[in-house]
Amino acid sequence: MLRDQDGLCAICRVAPAVHVDHDHETGAVRALLCFNCNGGLGQFRDDPDVLRAAADYVAFHTLSQRVVALAAAAGLGPVRTVRLGEPPVGSHRRPGARGTSTRGIGRSSGARRREQAGEADG
Ligand SMILES: [Zn+2]
């Protein structure tokens, strides 16, 4: 197995393969991993969904930081990144908030402030 992996971790393919990784439920050997990748799988509970979410999280923030840096380098001034699903800057309405929710709680303090100020919500 070590020869098949050229002595390198099956995940990062950079660090030396020093751990025999196995499925903790079945005990089946999966591959040889480096110290960090083996520990990382355990930290993420071997859950592919959590691992993908972590990968998306890191990729999103890395790209966001690059966009901000590029905008600054191009002299576009301060740029605020927006997470997917957030309303655009200046919007007071959250996505999906238009009267379809059956939830009676979770109203934003902004909605309460607008109601108290006499503004129509919509
Ligand atoms: Zn590795």
Coordinates of C-alpha atoms in Angstrom, one line a residue, residues 43-112:
Q43 CA -11.7 16.1 14.2
F44 CA -14.5 16.2 11.6
R45 CA -15.9 12.9 12.9
D46 CA -15.3 11.1 9.6
D47 CA -18.4 12.9 8.3
P48 CA -18.2 13.7 4.6
D49 CA -20.9 16.4 4.9
V50 CA -19.0 18.2 7.6
L51 CA -15.8 17.9 5.7
R52 CA -17.4 19.3 2.6
A53 CA -18.9 22.1 4.6
A54 CA -15.5 22.9 6.0
A55 CA -14.0 22.9 2.5
D56 CA -16.7 25.2 1.2
Y57 CA -16.2 27.5 4.2
V58 CA -12.5 27.8 3.7
A59 CA -12.9 28.3 -0.1
F60 CA -15.6 30.9 0.4
H61 CA -13.5 33.0 2.8
T62 CA -10.3 32.6 0.8
L63 CA -12.1 33.9 -2.4
S64 CA -13.8 36.7 -0.4
Q65 CA -10.4 37.9 0.9
R66 CA -9.0 37.8 -2.7
V67 CA -11.9 39.8 -4.0
V68 CA -11.5 42.4 -1.3
A69 CA -7.7 42.6 -2.0
L70 CA -8.3 42.9 -5.7
A71 CA -10.8 45.6 -5.3
A72 CA -8.5 47.5 -3.0
A73 CA -5.6 47.1 -5.5
A74 CA -7.8 48.4 -8.2
G75 CA -8.6 51.5 -6.1
L76 CA -12.3 50.6 -5.8
G77 CA -12.4 51.6 -2.2
P78 CA -13.7 49.4 0.6
V79 CA -15.6 46.4 -0.5
R80 CA -17.9 44.5 1.9
T81 CA -18.3 40.8 1.1
V82 CA -21.8 39.3 1.3
R83 CA -22.5 35.7 2.3
L84 CA -24.8 33.8 0.0
G85 CA -28.4 34.1 1.3
E86 CA -27.8 37.4 2.9
P87 CA -29.9 40.3 1.7
P88 CA -27.9 42.9 -0.3
V89 CA -26.6 46.0 1.5
G90 CA -29.5 48.4 2.1
S91 CA -32.2 45.7 2.1
H92 CA -34.2 45.3 5.3
R93 CA -35.8 42.1 4.2
R94 CA -34.4 38.6 4.8
P95 CA -34.8 36.1 2.0
G96 CA -37.9 34.0 2.4
A97 CA -39.4 36.3 5.0
R98 CA -42.4 37.4 3.0
G99 CA -45.4 36.1 5.0
T100 CA -44.8 32.4 4.3
S101 CA -43.2 31.6 7.5
T102 CA -45.4 30.0 10.2
R103 CA -42.8 30.8 12.9
G104 CA -44.1 33.2 15.5
I105 CA -40.6 33.9 16.9
G106 CA -37.4 35.1 15.4
R107 CA -38.5 38.5 14.2
S108 CA -35.6 40.7 13.9
S109 CA -35.1 43.7 16.1
G110 CA -35.0 45.7 12.9
A111 CA -38.6 44.6 12.1
R112 CA -39.7 45.6 15.6

